Amino acid sequence: MGAAEHLPSTAPWALAEALGRAAVELAAFQDEPAQMASGAVGKTGFLKLGFERREDWTVLADLQCRAPCMAQRALYPEPTLPDLAWLFMISTAGCVLQGDRLALEVTLAPGARAHVTTQSATKVHTMDANYAVQTQSIVLADGAYLEFMPEPLIPHRGARYLVDTRISIAPTATLLYSEILQPGRKHHHPDECFGATLLSLAVGAQRPDGQALFTEKLVIEPARRAMRQTGVMGDFDVFGNVVLLTPKEAADRIHARIEADVDHANGLAFGACRLPNDAGLVFKVLGRETAQVKAKVREFWGIARQEITGTEPSPSFFWR
């Protein structure tokens, strides 16, 4: 296990470059940065994580990385689920920068169980040229279980960022995929709140045989379409989106336990609905503060973990 010295001949970040050039929403931002060219060395990050089941453990059997993306070793912090491998994704850059082309690949072999997160929030820096692209490929084999729960995404004023996530999941596997989007550094500067130029967030899933399950894409352009209107964000600031892909029997049990509410007084709204093709559930949360949204996401996570594994998540670390 270690950083790969010889990466594939077709660079994984080449897909990010191709997506950026083809995306209609990025057509106006094809200029090159004055500092370092887009896709240059140091701006083409890659992280590949391969988990396998070995006896009573899940091990990180394959790790390949290229700066600024990296990871170290799997940890096993949960006594109630000792075979669950925790992995922290690390960025040595501090922020996502203009011209970045980043690629992530996560693969779980049959029966493997893992929790993948980030060491901190993902900050997308202010941009005056070009854009940044992140591609994510997640593949789960039979009986695999993955909690993919990075810390929140914080787009700075003027950010232009596209994320494209593609999932292949076996019918008996489970994926809890979470994303929390903050409006920016709203306590830093008045123009930071919903000050990003463009955010394009897409996620789609299919079976290993190619059967499509669902596709969802959010294109956020605050300068063109007001975020404060009804049906968008209204008076809320933070958005949480959780996709749970799991067998129908488990999804039915979880859905029966999930409540829905719109509480303007306390600044919180949440609810779940079913995904098409009996793929699972989607749970969405709106809040005025990040802590509210994270708490609701954790509540959903706890119910899902309990129904699927028979255990509950360990108490939050004090820094989370």
PDB file of C-alpha atoms in Angstrom:
ATOM      1  CA  MET A   1       0.000   0.000   0.000  1.00  0.00           C
ATOM      2  CA  GLY A   2       1.379   3.413  -0.893  1.00  0.00           C
ATOM      3  CA  ALA A   3       1.384   6.243  -3.366  1.00  0.00           C
ATOM      4  CA  ALA A   4       1.579   4.948  -6.903  1.00  0.00           C
ATOM      5  CA  GLU A   5       4.773   5.665  -8.761  1.00  0.00           C
ATOM      6  CA  HIS A   6       3.258   4.809 -12.124  1.00  0.00           C
ATOM      7  CA  LEU A   7      -0.251   6.111 -12.698  1.00  0.00           C
ATOM      8  CA  PRO A   8      -2.447   4.856 -15.555  1.00  0.00           C
ATOM      9  CA  SER A   9      -1.496   6.005 -19.059  1.00  0.00           C
ATOM     10  CA  THR A  10      -4.848   7.753 -19.365  1.00  0.00           C
ATOM     11  CA  ALA A  11      -4.594  10.275 -16.551  1.00  0.00           C
ATOM     12  CA  PRO A  12      -7.634  10.162 -14.227  1.00  0.00           C
ATOM     13  CA  TRP A  13      -7.801  13.955 -14.161  1.00  0.00           C
ATOM     14  CA  ALA A  14      -8.170  14.024 -17.954  1.00  0.00           C
ATOM     15  CA  LEU A  15     -11.887  13.394 -17.466  1.00  0.00           C
ATOM     16  CA  ALA A  16     -12.100  16.508 -15.289  1.00  0.00           C
ATOM     17  CA  GLU A  17     -10.431  18.522 -18.035  1.00  0.00           C
ATOM     18  CA  ALA A  18     -12.807  17.134 -20.674  1.00  0.00           C
ATOM     19  CA  LEU A  19     -15.858  17.820 -18.518  1.00  0.00           C
ATOM     20  CA  GLY A  20     -14.787  21.382 -17.915  1.00  0.00           C
ATOM     21  CA  ARG A  21     -14.366  22.061 -21.616  1.00  0.00           C
ATOM     22  CA  ALA A  22     -17.700  20.437 -22.514  1.00  0.00           C
ATOM     23  CA  ALA A  23     -19.908  21.827 -19.726  1.00  0.00           C
ATOM     24  CA  VAL A  24     -22.267  24.476 -21.107  1.00  0.00           C
ATOM     25  CA  GLU A  25     -22.320  26.312 -17.786  1.00  0.00           C
ATOM     26  CA  LEU A  26     -18.528  26.775 -17.933  1.00  0.00           C
ATOM     27  CA  ALA A  27     -18.379  28.046 -21.523  1.00  0.00           C
ATOM     28  CA  ALA A  28     -17.779  31.632 -20.396  1.00  0.00           C
ATOM     29  CA  PHE A  29     -14.818  30.710 -18.184  1.00  0.00           C
ATOM     30  CA  GLN A  30     -12.346  29.065 -20.549  1.00  0.00           C
ATOM     31  CA  ASP A  31      -9.633  31.724 -20.110  1.00  0.00           C
ATOM     32  CA  GLU A  32      -6.337  30.677 -18.548  1.00  0.00           C
ATOM     33  CA  PRO A  33      -5.098  31.960 -15.155  1.00  0.00           C
ATOM     34  CA  ALA A  34      -2.276  34.473 -15.302  1.00  0.00           C
ATOM     35  CA  GLN A  35      -0.366  32.620 -12.574  1.00  0.00           C
ATOM     36  CA  MET A  36      -0.198  28.865 -13.340  1.00  0.00           C
ATOM     37  CA  ALA A  37      -1.925  27.203 -16.285  1.00  0.00           C
ATOM     38  CA  SER A  38      -4.966  25.066 -15.617  1.00  0.00           C
ATOM     39  CA  GLY A  39      -4.159  21.374 -15.273  1.00  0.00           C
ATOM     40  CA  ALA A  40      -0.464  22.022 -14.592  1.00  0.00           C
ATOM     41  CA  VAL A  41       1.546  19.824 -12.232  1.00  0.00           C
ATOM     42  CA  GLY A  42       0.326  20.551  -8.713  1.00  0.00           C
ATOM     43  CA  LYS A  43      -3.152  21.319 -10.054  1.00  0.00           C
ATOM     44  CA  THR A  44      -3.988  17.793 -11.253  1.00  0.00           C
ATOM     45  CA  GLY A  45      -4.802  15.936  -8.056  1.00  0.00           C
ATOM     46  CA  PHE A  46      -5.760  12.265  -7.934  1.00  0.00           C
ATOM     47  CA  LEU A  47      -6.785   9.952  -5.116  1.00  0.00           C
ATOM     48  CA  LYS A  48      -7.666   6.279  -5.550  1.00  0.00           C
ATOM     49  CA  LEU A  49      -8.936   4.254  -2.593  1.00  0.00           C
ATOM     50  CA  GLY A  50      -9.543   0.524  -2.850  1.00  0.00           C
ATOM     51  CA  PHE A  51     -11.061  -1.301   0.145  1.00  0.00           C
ATOM     52  CA  GLU A  52     -11.193  -5.089   0.526  1.00  0.00           C
ATOM     53  CA  ARG A  53     -12.641  -7.503   3.072  1.00  0.00           C
ATOM     54  CA  ARG A  54     -10.006  -9.732   4.649  1.00  0.00           C
ATOM     55  CA  GLU A  55     -11.279 -12.131   7.289  1.00  0.00           C
ATOM     56  CA  ASP A  56     -12.989  -9.921   9.908  1.00  0.00           C
ATOM     57  CA  TRP A  57     -11.558  -6.594   8.708  1.00  0.00           C
ATOM     58  CA  THR A  58     -11.855  -4.113   5.907  1.00  0.00           C
ATOM     59  CA  VAL A  59      -8.419  -3.005   4.749  1.00  0.00           C
ATOM     60  CA  LEU A  60      -7.227  -0.215   2.491  1.00  0.00           C
ATOM     61  CA  ALA A  61      -5.714  -2.525  -0.108  1.00  0.00           C
ATOM     62  CA  ASP A  62      -5.023   0.079  -2.799  1.00  0.00           C
ATOM     63  CA  LEU A  63      -3.904   3.675  -2.338  1.00  0.00           C
ATOM     64  CA  GLN A  64      -2.717   5.856  -5.191  1.00  0.00           C
ATOM     65  CA  CYS A  65      -2.392   9.614  -4.924  1.00  0.00           C
ATOM     66  CA  ARG A  66      -0.995  12.701  -6.575  1.00  0.00           C
ATOM     67  CA  ALA A  67      -0.691  16.075  -4.843  1.00  0.00           C
ATOM     68  CA  PRO A  68      -2.622  18.014  -3.745  1.00  0.00           C
ATOM     69  CA  CYS A  69      -4.823  14.964  -2.994  1.00  0.00           C
ATOM     70  CA  MET A  70      -3.592  12.397  -0.508  1.00  0.00           C
ATOM     71  CA  ALA A  71      -4.557   9.961   2.250  1.00  0.00           C
ATOM     72  CA  GLN A  72      -2.580   8.024   4.814  1.00  0.00           C
ATOM     73  CA  ARG A  73      -3.957   4.935   6.538  1.00  0.00           C
ATOM     74  CA  ALA A  74      -7.288   3.465   7.536  1.00  0.00           C
ATOM     75  CA  LEU A  75      -8.390   3.838  11.149  1.00  0.00           C
ATOM     76  CA  TYR A  76     -10.792   1.739  13.217  1.00  0.00           C
ATOM     77  CA  PRO A  77     -12.291   4.095  15.827  1.00  0.00           C
ATOM     78  CA  GLU A  78     -15.713   2.492  16.326  1.00  0.00           C
ATOM     79  CA  PRO A  79     -15.903  -0.302  18.912  1.00  0.00           C
ATOM     80  CA  THR A  80     -19.480  -1.173  17.911  1.00  0.00           C
ATOM     81  CA  LEU A  81     -18.427  -1.669  14.275  1.00  0.00           C
ATOM     82  CA  PRO A  82     -14.762  -2.677  14.526  1.00  0.00           C
ATOM     83  CA  ASP A  83     -14.433  -3.846  10.910  1.00  0.00           C
ATOM     84  CA  LEU A  84     -15.474  -0.434   9.522  1.00  0.00           C
ATOM     85  CA  ALA A  85     -12.421   1.303   8.042  1.00  0.00           C
ATOM     86  CA  TRP A  86     -12.348   5.094   8.435  1.00  0.00           C
ATOM     87  CA  LEU A  87     -10.346   7.063   5.883  1.00  0.00           C
ATOM     88  CA  PHE A  88      -9.651  10.810   5.935  1.00  0.00           C
ATOM     89  CA  MET A  89      -9.052  12.429   2.549  1.00  0.00           C
ATOM     90  CA  ILE A  90      -6.437  15.183   2.782  1.00  0.00           C
ATOM     91  CA  SER A  91      -5.667  18.201   0.607  1.00  0.00           C
ATOM     92  CA  THR A  92      -2.217  19.746   0.806  1.00  0.00           C
ATOM     93  CA  ALA A  93      -3.424  22.847  -1.060  1.00  0.00           C
ATOM     94  CA  GLY A  94      -5.689  24.254   1.642  1.00  0.00           C
ATOM     95  CA  CYS A  95      -8.284  25.361  -0.915  1.00  0.00           C
ATOM     96  CA  VAL A  96      -9.554  24.307  -4.318  1.00  0.00           C
ATOM     97  CA  LEU A  97      -7.992  26.821  -6.723  1.00  0.00           C
ATOM     98  CA  GLN A  98      -8.717  28.084 -10.217  1.00  0.00           C
ATOM     99  CA  GLY A  99      -7.382  25.709 -12.840  1.00  0.00           C
ATOM    100  CA  ASP A 100      -7.544  22.661 -10.564  1.00  0.00           C
ATOM    101  CA  ARG A 101      -8.495  19.344 -12.177  1.00  0.00           C
ATOM    102  CA  LEU A 102      -9.115  16.782  -9.440  1.00  0.00           C
ATOM    103  CA  ALA A 103     -10.167  13.129  -9.565  1.00  0.00           C
ATOM    104  CA  LEU A 104     -11.320  10.712  -6.864  1.00  0.00           C
ATOM    105  CA  GLU A 105     -11.934   6.967  -7.239  1.00  0.00           C
ATOM    106  CA  VAL A 106     -13.362   4.881  -4.385  1.00  0.00           C
ATOM    107  CA  THR A 107     -13.885   1.131  -4.829  1.00  0.00           C
ATOM    108  CA  LEU A 108     -15.250  -1.363  -2.324  1.00  0.00           C
ATOM    109  CA  ALA A 109     -14.839  -5.087  -2.981  1.00  0.00           C
ATOM    110  CA  PRO A 110     -17.530  -7.585  -1.874  1.00  0.00           C
ATOM    111  CA  GLY A 111     -18.358  -7.288   1.828  1.00  0.00           C
ATOM    112  CA  ALA A 112     -16.043  -4.335   2.487  1.00  0.00           C
ATOM    113  CA  ARG A 113     -17.259  -1.606   4.861  1.00  0.00           C
ATOM    114  CA  ALA A 114     -15.790   1.900   5.038  1.00  0.00           C
ATOM    115  CA  HIS A 115     -16.425   5.476   6.135  1.00  0.00           C
ATOM    116  CA  VAL A 116     -14.731   8.116   3.967  1.00  0.00           C
ATOM    117  CA  THR A 117     -14.599  11.771   4.976  1.00  0.00           C
ATOM    118  CA  THR A 118     -12.330  14.839   4.760  1.00  0.00           C
ATOM    119  CA  GLN A 119      -9.973  16.343   7.306  1.00  0.00           C
ATOM    120  CA  SER A 120     -11.858  19.661   7.156  1.00  0.00           C
ATOM    121  CA  ALA A 121     -14.329  21.615   5.079  1.00  0.00           C
ATOM    122  CA  THR A 122     -13.556  21.966   1.364  1.00  0.00           C
ATOM    123  CA  LYS A 123     -12.911  25.655   0.638  1.00  0.00           C
ATOM    124  CA  VAL A 124     -13.216  26.762  -2.987  1.00  0.00           C
ATOM    125  CA  HIS A 125     -11.094  29.884  -3.355  1.00  0.00           C
ATOM    126  CA  THR A 126     -12.036  33.115  -5.126  1.00  0.00           C
ATOM    127  CA  MET A 127     -11.412  32.901  -8.887  1.00  0.00           C
ATOM    128  CA  ASP A 128     -10.768  35.595 -11.486  1.00  0.00           C
ATOM    129  CA  ALA A 129      -9.992  33.203 -14.367  1.00  0.00           C
ATOM    130  CA  ASN A 130     -10.928  29.693 -15.466  1.00  0.00           C
ATOM    131  CA  TYR A 131     -12.609  27.284 -12.967  1.00  0.00           C
ATOM    132  CA  ALA A 132     -12.048  24.080 -10.968  1.00  0.00           C
ATOM    133  CA  VAL A 133     -13.418  20.591 -11.671  1.00  0.00           C
ATOM    134  CA  GLN A 134     -13.666  17.518  -9.426  1.00  0.00           C
ATOM    135  CA  THR A 135     -14.727  14.098 -10.743  1.00  0.00           C
ATOM    136  CA  GLN A 136     -15.742  11.338  -8.339  1.00  0.00           C
ATOM    137  CA  SER A 137     -16.176   7.661  -9.166  1.00  0.00           C
ATOM    138  CA  ILE A 138     -17.643   5.349  -6.502  1.00  0.00           C
ATOM    139  CA  VAL A 139     -17.973   1.592  -7.143  1.00  0.00           C
ATOM    140  CA  LEU A 140     -19.569  -0.815  -4.652  1.00  0.00           C
ATOM    141  CA  ALA A 141     -19.622  -4.585  -5.151  1.00  0.00           C
ATOM    142  CA  ASP A 142     -22.067  -7.093  -3.584  1.00  0.00           C
ATOM    143  CA  GLY A 143     -22.664  -6.583   0.123  1.00  0.00           C
ATOM    144  CA  ALA A 144     -20.350  -3.552   0.344  1.00  0.00           C
ATOM    145  CA  TYR A 145     -21.205  -0.702   2.705  1.00  0.00           C
ATOM    146  CA  LEU A 146     -19.861   2.856   2.334  1.00  0.00           C
ATOM    147  CA  GLU A 147     -20.555   6.042   4.259  1.00  0.00           C
ATOM    148  CA  PHE A 148     -19.188   8.862   2.078  1.00  0.00           C
ATOM    149  CA  MET A 149     -19.578  11.929   4.295  1.00  0.00           C
ATOM    150  CA  PRO A 150     -17.146  14.784   3.615  1.00  0.00           C
ATOM    151  CA  GLU A 151     -17.192  17.967   5.672  1.00  0.00           C
ATOM    152  CA  PRO A 152     -19.115  20.957   4.176  1.00  0.00           C
ATOM    153  CA  LEU A 153     -18.298  22.680   0.898  1.00  0.00           C
ATOM    154  CA  ILE A 154     -17.591  26.410   1.327  1.00  0.00           C
ATOM    155  CA  PRO A 155     -17.461  28.364  -1.958  1.00  0.00           C
ATOM    156  CA  HIS A 156     -15.743  31.723  -1.628  1.00  0.00           C
ATOM    157  CA  ARG A 157     -16.903  34.838  -3.451  1.00  0.00           C
ATOM    158  CA  GLY A 158     -16.406  34.459  -7.221  1.00  0.00           C
ATOM    159  CA  ALA A 159     -15.804  30.683  -7.107  1.00  0.00           C
ATOM    160  CA  ARG A 160     -16.494  28.575 -10.221  1.00  0.00           C
ATOM    161  CA  TYR A 161     -16.647  24.890  -9.362  1.00  0.00           C
ATOM    162  CA  LEU A 162     -18.032  21.775 -11.054  1.00  0.00           C
ATOM    163  CA  VAL A 163     -18.346  18.406  -9.289  1.00  0.00           C
ATOM    164  CA  ASP A 164     -19.465  15.311 -11.188  1.00  0.00           C
ATOM    165  CA  THR A 165     -20.093  12.099  -9.223  1.00  0.00           C
ATOM    166  CA  ARG A 166     -20.723   8.747 -10.890  1.00  0.00           C
ATOM    167  CA  ILE A 167     -21.793   5.729  -8.807  1.00  0.00           C
ATOM    168  CA  SER A 168     -21.932   2.035  -9.707  1.00  0.00           C
ATOM    169  CA  ILE A 169     -23.601  -0.021  -6.984  1.00  0.00           C
ATOM    170  CA  ALA A 170     -24.583  -3.691  -6.735  1.00  0.00           C
ATOM    171  CA  PRO A 171     -28.197  -4.414  -5.674  1.00  0.00           C
ATOM    172  CA  THR A 172     -27.099  -5.778  -2.269  1.00  0.00           C
ATOM    173  CA  ALA A 173     -24.703  -2.922  -1.454  1.00  0.00           C
ATOM    174  CA  THR A 174     -25.374   0.289   0.494  1.00  0.00           C
ATOM    175  CA  LEU A 175     -24.040   3.803  -0.039  1.00  0.00           C
ATOM    176  CA  LEU A 176     -24.758   6.775   2.203  1.00  0.00           C
ATOM    177  CA  TYR A 177     -23.608   9.793   0.163  1.00  0.00           C
ATOM    178  CA  SER A 178     -23.733  13.159   1.917  1.00  0.00           C
ATOM    179  CA  GLU A 179     -22.951  16.710   0.847  1.00  0.00           C
ATOM    180  CA  ILE A 180     -23.454  19.940   2.795  1.00  0.00           C
ATOM    181  CA  LEU A 181     -23.252  23.232   0.940  1.00  0.00           C
ATOM    182  CA  GLN A 182     -22.626  26.467   2.821  1.00  0.00           C
ATOM    183  CA  PRO A 183     -23.457  29.859   1.263  1.00  0.00           C
ATOM    184  CA  GLY A 184     -19.867  31.024   1.608  1.00  0.00           C
ATOM    185  CA  ARG A 185     -18.066  32.778   4.438  1.00  0.00           C
ATOM    186  CA  LYS A 186     -21.195  34.706   5.377  1.00  0.00           C
ATOM    187  CA  HIS A 187     -19.680  36.149   8.567  1.00  0.00           C
ATOM    188  CA  HIS A 188     -16.536  37.280   6.725  1.00  0.00           C
ATOM    189  CA  HIS A 189     -17.938  39.825   4.236  1.00  0.00           C
ATOM    190  CA  PRO A 190     -21.468  40.853   3.172  1.00  0.00           C
ATOM    191  CA  ASP A 191     -20.776  39.835  -0.448  1.00  0.00           C
ATOM    192  CA  GLU A 192     -19.625  36.336   0.550  1.00  0.00           C
ATOM    193  CA  CYS A 193     -23.111  34.976   1.254  1.00  0.00           C
ATOM    194  CA  PHE A 194     -24.207  33.346  -2.021  1.00  0.00           C
ATOM    195  CA  GLY A 195     -21.321  35.155  -3.678  1.00  0.00           C
ATOM    196  CA  ALA A 196     -20.038  32.257  -5.778  1.00  0.00           C
ATOM    197  CA  THR A 197     -20.186  32.778  -9.525  1.00  0.00           C
ATOM    198  CA  LEU A 198     -21.096  29.186 -10.438  1.00  0.00           C
ATOM    199  CA  LEU A 199     -21.547  25.866  -8.677  1.00  0.00           C
ATOM    200  CA  SER A 200     -22.470  22.794 -10.727  1.00  0.00           C
ATOM    201  CA  LEU A 201     -23.076  19.640  -8.667  1.00  0.00           C
ATOM    202  CA  ALA A 202     -24.140  16.429 -10.398  1.00  0.00           C
ATOM    203  CA  VAL A 203     -24.583  12.898  -9.061  1.00  0.00           C
ATOM    204  CA  GLY A 204     -25.820   9.827 -10.913  1.00  0.00           C
ATOM    205  CA  ALA A 205     -26.011   6.118 -10.123  1.00  0.00           C
ATOM    206  CA  GLN A 206     -26.359   2.881 -12.043  1.00  0.00           C
ATOM    207  CA  ARG A 207     -26.163  -0.877 -11.529  1.00  0.00           C
ATOM    208  CA  PRO A 208     -23.029  -2.776 -12.608  1.00  0.00           C
ATOM    209  CA  ASP A 209     -24.918  -3.953 -15.711  1.00  0.00           C
ATOM    210  CA  GLY A 210     -25.522  -0.336 -16.753  1.00  0.00           C
ATOM    211  CA  GLN A 211     -29.144   0.045 -15.587  1.00  0.00           C
ATOM    212  CA  ALA A 212     -29.645   3.721 -14.727  1.00  0.00           C
ATOM    213  CA  LEU A 213     -31.032   4.441 -11.245  1.00  0.00           C
ATOM    214  CA  PHE A 214     -31.190   8.231 -11.018  1.00  0.00           C
ATOM    215  CA  THR A 215     -29.458  11.481 -11.937  1.00  0.00           C
ATOM    216  CA  GLU A 216     -29.576  14.783 -10.074  1.00  0.00           C
ATOM    217  CA  LYS A 217     -27.857  18.010 -11.066  1.00  0.00           C
ATOM    218  CA  LEU A 218     -27.849  21.396  -9.353  1.00  0.00           C
ATOM    219  CA  VAL A 219     -26.560  24.436 -11.230  1.00  0.00           C
ATOM    220  CA  ILE A 220     -26.274  27.445  -8.926  1.00  0.00           C
ATOM    221  CA  GLU A 221     -25.629  30.906 -10.395  1.00  0.00           C
ATOM    222  CA  PRO A 222     -26.583  33.465  -7.710  1.00  0.00           C
ATOM    223  CA  ALA A 223     -25.976  36.489  -9.951  1.00  0.00           C
ATOM    224  CA  ARG A 224     -28.413  35.159 -12.560  1.00  0.00           C
ATOM    225  CA  ARG A 225     -31.034  33.502 -10.381  1.00  0.00           C
ATOM    226  CA  ALA A 226     -31.859  34.871  -6.930  1.00  0.00           C
ATOM    227  CA  MET A 227     -31.187  32.430  -4.116  1.00  0.00           C
ATOM    228  CA  ARG A 228     -33.547  34.092  -1.629  1.00  0.00           C
ATOM    229  CA  GLN A 229     -36.716  33.321  -3.559  1.00  0.00           C
ATOM    230  CA  THR A 230     -39.349  30.785  -2.512  1.00  0.00           C
ATOM    231  CA  GLY A 231     -38.600  27.364  -3.926  1.00  0.00           C
ATOM    232  CA  VAL A 232     -34.846  27.943  -3.850  1.00  0.00           C
ATOM    233  CA  MET A 233     -33.282  28.888  -0.488  1.00  0.00           C
ATOM    234  CA  GLY A 234     -35.808  31.410   0.847  1.00  0.00           C
ATOM    235  CA  ASP A 235     -34.494  32.610   4.207  1.00  0.00           C
ATOM    236  CA  PHE A 236     -32.256  29.558   4.689  1.00  0.00           C
ATOM    237  CA  ASP A 237     -28.471  29.580   4.176  1.00  0.00           C
ATOM    238  CA  VAL A 238     -27.190  25.987   4.336  1.00  0.00           C
ATOM    239  CA  PHE A 239     -28.235  23.014   2.194  1.00  0.00           C
ATOM    240  CA  GLY A 240     -27.744  19.357   3.066  1.00  0.00           C
ATOM    241  CA  ASN A 241     -28.280  16.590   0.524  1.00  0.00           C
ATOM    242  CA  VAL A 242     -28.049  12.909   1.487  1.00  0.00           C
ATOM    243  CA  VAL A 243     -28.494  10.076  -1.004  1.00  0.00           C
ATOM    244  CA  LEU A 244     -29.015   6.618   0.476  1.00  0.00           C
ATOM    245  CA  LEU A 245     -28.711   3.765  -2.014  1.00  0.00           C
ATOM    246  CA  THR A 246     -29.735   0.535  -0.327  1.00  0.00           C
ATOM    247  CA  PRO A 247     -31.995  -2.506  -0.884  1.00  0.00           C
ATOM    248  CA  LYS A 248     -35.718  -1.698  -0.872  1.00  0.00           C
ATOM    249  CA  GLU A 249     -36.475  -3.520   2.378  1.00  0.00           C
ATOM    250  CA  ALA A 250     -34.004  -1.382   4.314  1.00  0.00           C
ATOM    251  CA  ALA A 251     -35.142   1.800   2.547  1.00  0.00           C
ATOM    252  CA  ASP A 252     -38.760   1.090   3.541  1.00  0.00           C
ATOM    253  CA  ARG A 253     -37.825   0.705   7.210  1.00  0.00           C
ATOM    254  CA  ILE A 254     -35.767   3.887   7.207  1.00  0.00           C
ATOM    255  CA  HIS A 255     -38.391   5.925   5.356  1.00  0.00           C
ATOM    256  CA  ALA A 256     -41.016   4.917   7.932  1.00  0.00           C
ATOM    257  CA  ARG A 257     -38.861   6.446  10.694  1.00  0.00           C
ATOM    258  CA  ILE A 258     -38.049   9.760   8.960  1.00  0.00           C
ATOM    259  CA  GLU A 259     -40.133  12.813   9.799  1.00  0.00           C
ATOM    260  CA  ALA A 260     -40.588  15.970   7.741  1.00  0.00           C
ATOM    261  CA  ASP A 261     -41.012  19.546   8.947  1.00  0.00           C
ATOM    262  CA  VAL A 262     -40.679  23.203   7.940  1.00  0.00           C
ATOM    263  CA  ASP A 263     -39.850  25.280  11.019  1.00  0.00           C
ATOM    264  CA  HIS A 264     -39.176  28.892  10.019  1.00  0.00           C
ATOM    265  CA  ALA A 265     -39.040  30.017  13.642  1.00  0.00           C
ATOM    266  CA  ASN A 266     -35.998  27.848  14.307  1.00  0.00           C
ATOM    267  CA  GLY A 267     -34.641  28.066  10.767  1.00  0.00           C
ATOM    268  CA  LEU A 268     -34.853  24.413   9.795  1.00  0.00           C
ATOM    269  CA  ALA A 269     -36.654  22.362   7.133  1.00  0.00           C
ATOM    270  CA  PHE A 270     -36.125  18.710   6.235  1.00  0.00           C
ATOM    271  CA  GLY A 271     -37.710  15.641   4.685  1.00  0.00           C
ATOM    272  CA  ALA A 272     -37.087  12.460   2.706  1.00  0.00           C
ATOM    273  CA  CYS A 273     -38.528  10.926  -0.435  1.00  0.00           C
ATOM    274  CA  ARG A 274     -37.951   7.789  -2.459  1.00  0.00           C
ATOM    275  CA  LEU A 275     -35.554   7.568  -5.366  1.00  0.00           C
ATOM    276  CA  PRO A 276     -36.771   6.033  -8.636  1.00  0.00           C
ATOM    277  CA  ASN A 277     -36.169   2.405  -9.576  1.00  0.00           C
ATOM    278  CA  ASP A 278     -36.315   1.313  -5.911  1.00  0.00           C
ATOM    279  CA  ALA A 279     -32.802   2.697  -5.558  1.00  0.00           C
ATOM    280  CA  GLY A 280     -33.272   4.075  -2.040  1.00  0.00           C
ATOM    281  CA  LEU A 281     -33.970   7.469  -0.493  1.00  0.00           C
ATOM    282  CA  VAL A 282     -32.913  11.102  -0.742  1.00  0.00           C
ATOM    283  CA  PHE A 283     -32.960  13.262   2.387  1.00  0.00           C
ATOM    284  CA  LYS A 284     -32.725  17.050   2.125  1.00  0.00           C
ATOM    285  CA  VAL A 285     -32.170  19.647   4.843  1.00  0.00           C
ATOM    286  CA  LEU A 286     -32.254  23.441   4.863  1.00  0.00           C
ATOM    287  CA  GLY A 287     -30.970  25.472   7.807  1.00  0.00           C
ATOM    288  CA  ARG A 288     -29.742  28.907   8.757  1.00  0.00           C
ATOM    289  CA  GLU A 289     -26.590  27.553  10.367  1.00  0.00           C
ATOM    290  CA  THR A 290     -24.286  24.671   9.465  1.00  0.00           C
ATOM    291  CA  ALA A 291     -24.563  23.032  12.893  1.00  0.00           C
ATOM    292  CA  GLN A 292     -28.326  22.607  12.451  1.00  0.00           C
ATOM    293  CA  VAL A 293     -27.920  20.896   9.101  1.00  0.00           C
ATOM    294  CA  LYS A 294     -25.072  18.673  10.283  1.00  0.00           C
ATOM    295  CA  ALA A 295     -27.170  17.568  13.263  1.00  0.00           C
ATOM    296  CA  LYS A 296     -30.075  16.561  11.012  1.00  0.00           C
ATOM    297  CA  VAL A 297     -27.766  14.743   8.605  1.00  0.00           C
ATOM    298  CA  ARG A 298     -26.251  12.887  11.558  1.00  0.00           C
ATOM    299  CA  GLU A 299     -29.759  11.957  12.755  1.00  0.00           C
ATOM    300  CA  PHE A 300     -30.566  10.445   9.341  1.00  0.00           C
ATOM    301  CA  TRP A 301     -27.181   8.721   9.286  1.00  0.00           C
ATOM    302  CA  GLY A 302     -27.879   7.210  12.703  1.00  0.00           C
ATOM    303  CA  ILE A 303     -31.230   5.784  11.608  1.00  0.00           C
ATOM    304  CA  ALA A 304     -29.745   4.390   8.397  1.00  0.00           C
ATOM    305  CA  ARG A 305     -26.757   2.854  10.214  1.00  0.00           C
ATOM    306  CA  GLN A 306     -29.048   1.283  12.803  1.00  0.00           C
ATOM    307  CA  GLU A 307     -31.424  -0.262  10.270  1.00  0.00           C
ATOM    308  CA  ILE A 308     -28.690  -1.552   7.972  1.00  0.00           C
ATOM    309  CA  THR A 309     -25.920  -2.644  10.356  1.00  0.00           C
ATOM    310  CA  GLY A 310     -27.751  -2.936  13.690  1.00  0.00           C
ATOM    311  CA  THR A 311     -25.363  -0.422  15.307  1.00  0.00           C
ATOM    312  CA  GLU A 312     -25.352   3.333  15.869  1.00  0.00           C
ATOM    313  CA  PRO A 313     -22.575   5.823  15.042  1.00  0.00           C
ATOM    314  CA  SER A 314     -20.183   6.539  17.868  1.00  0.00           C
ATOM    315  CA  PRO A 315     -20.474   9.953  19.557  1.00  0.00           C
ATOM    316  CA  SER A 316     -19.090  12.821  17.482  1.00  0.00           C
ATOM    317  CA  PHE A 317     -15.477  13.753  17.913  1.00  0.00           C
ATOM    318  CA  PHE A 318     -15.251  17.052  19.784  1.00  0.00           C
ATOM    319  CA  TRP A 319     -14.000  18.899  16.678  1.00  0.00           C
ATOM    320  CA  ARG A 320     -16.991  17.760  14.598  1.00  0.00           C
TER     321      ARG A 320
END
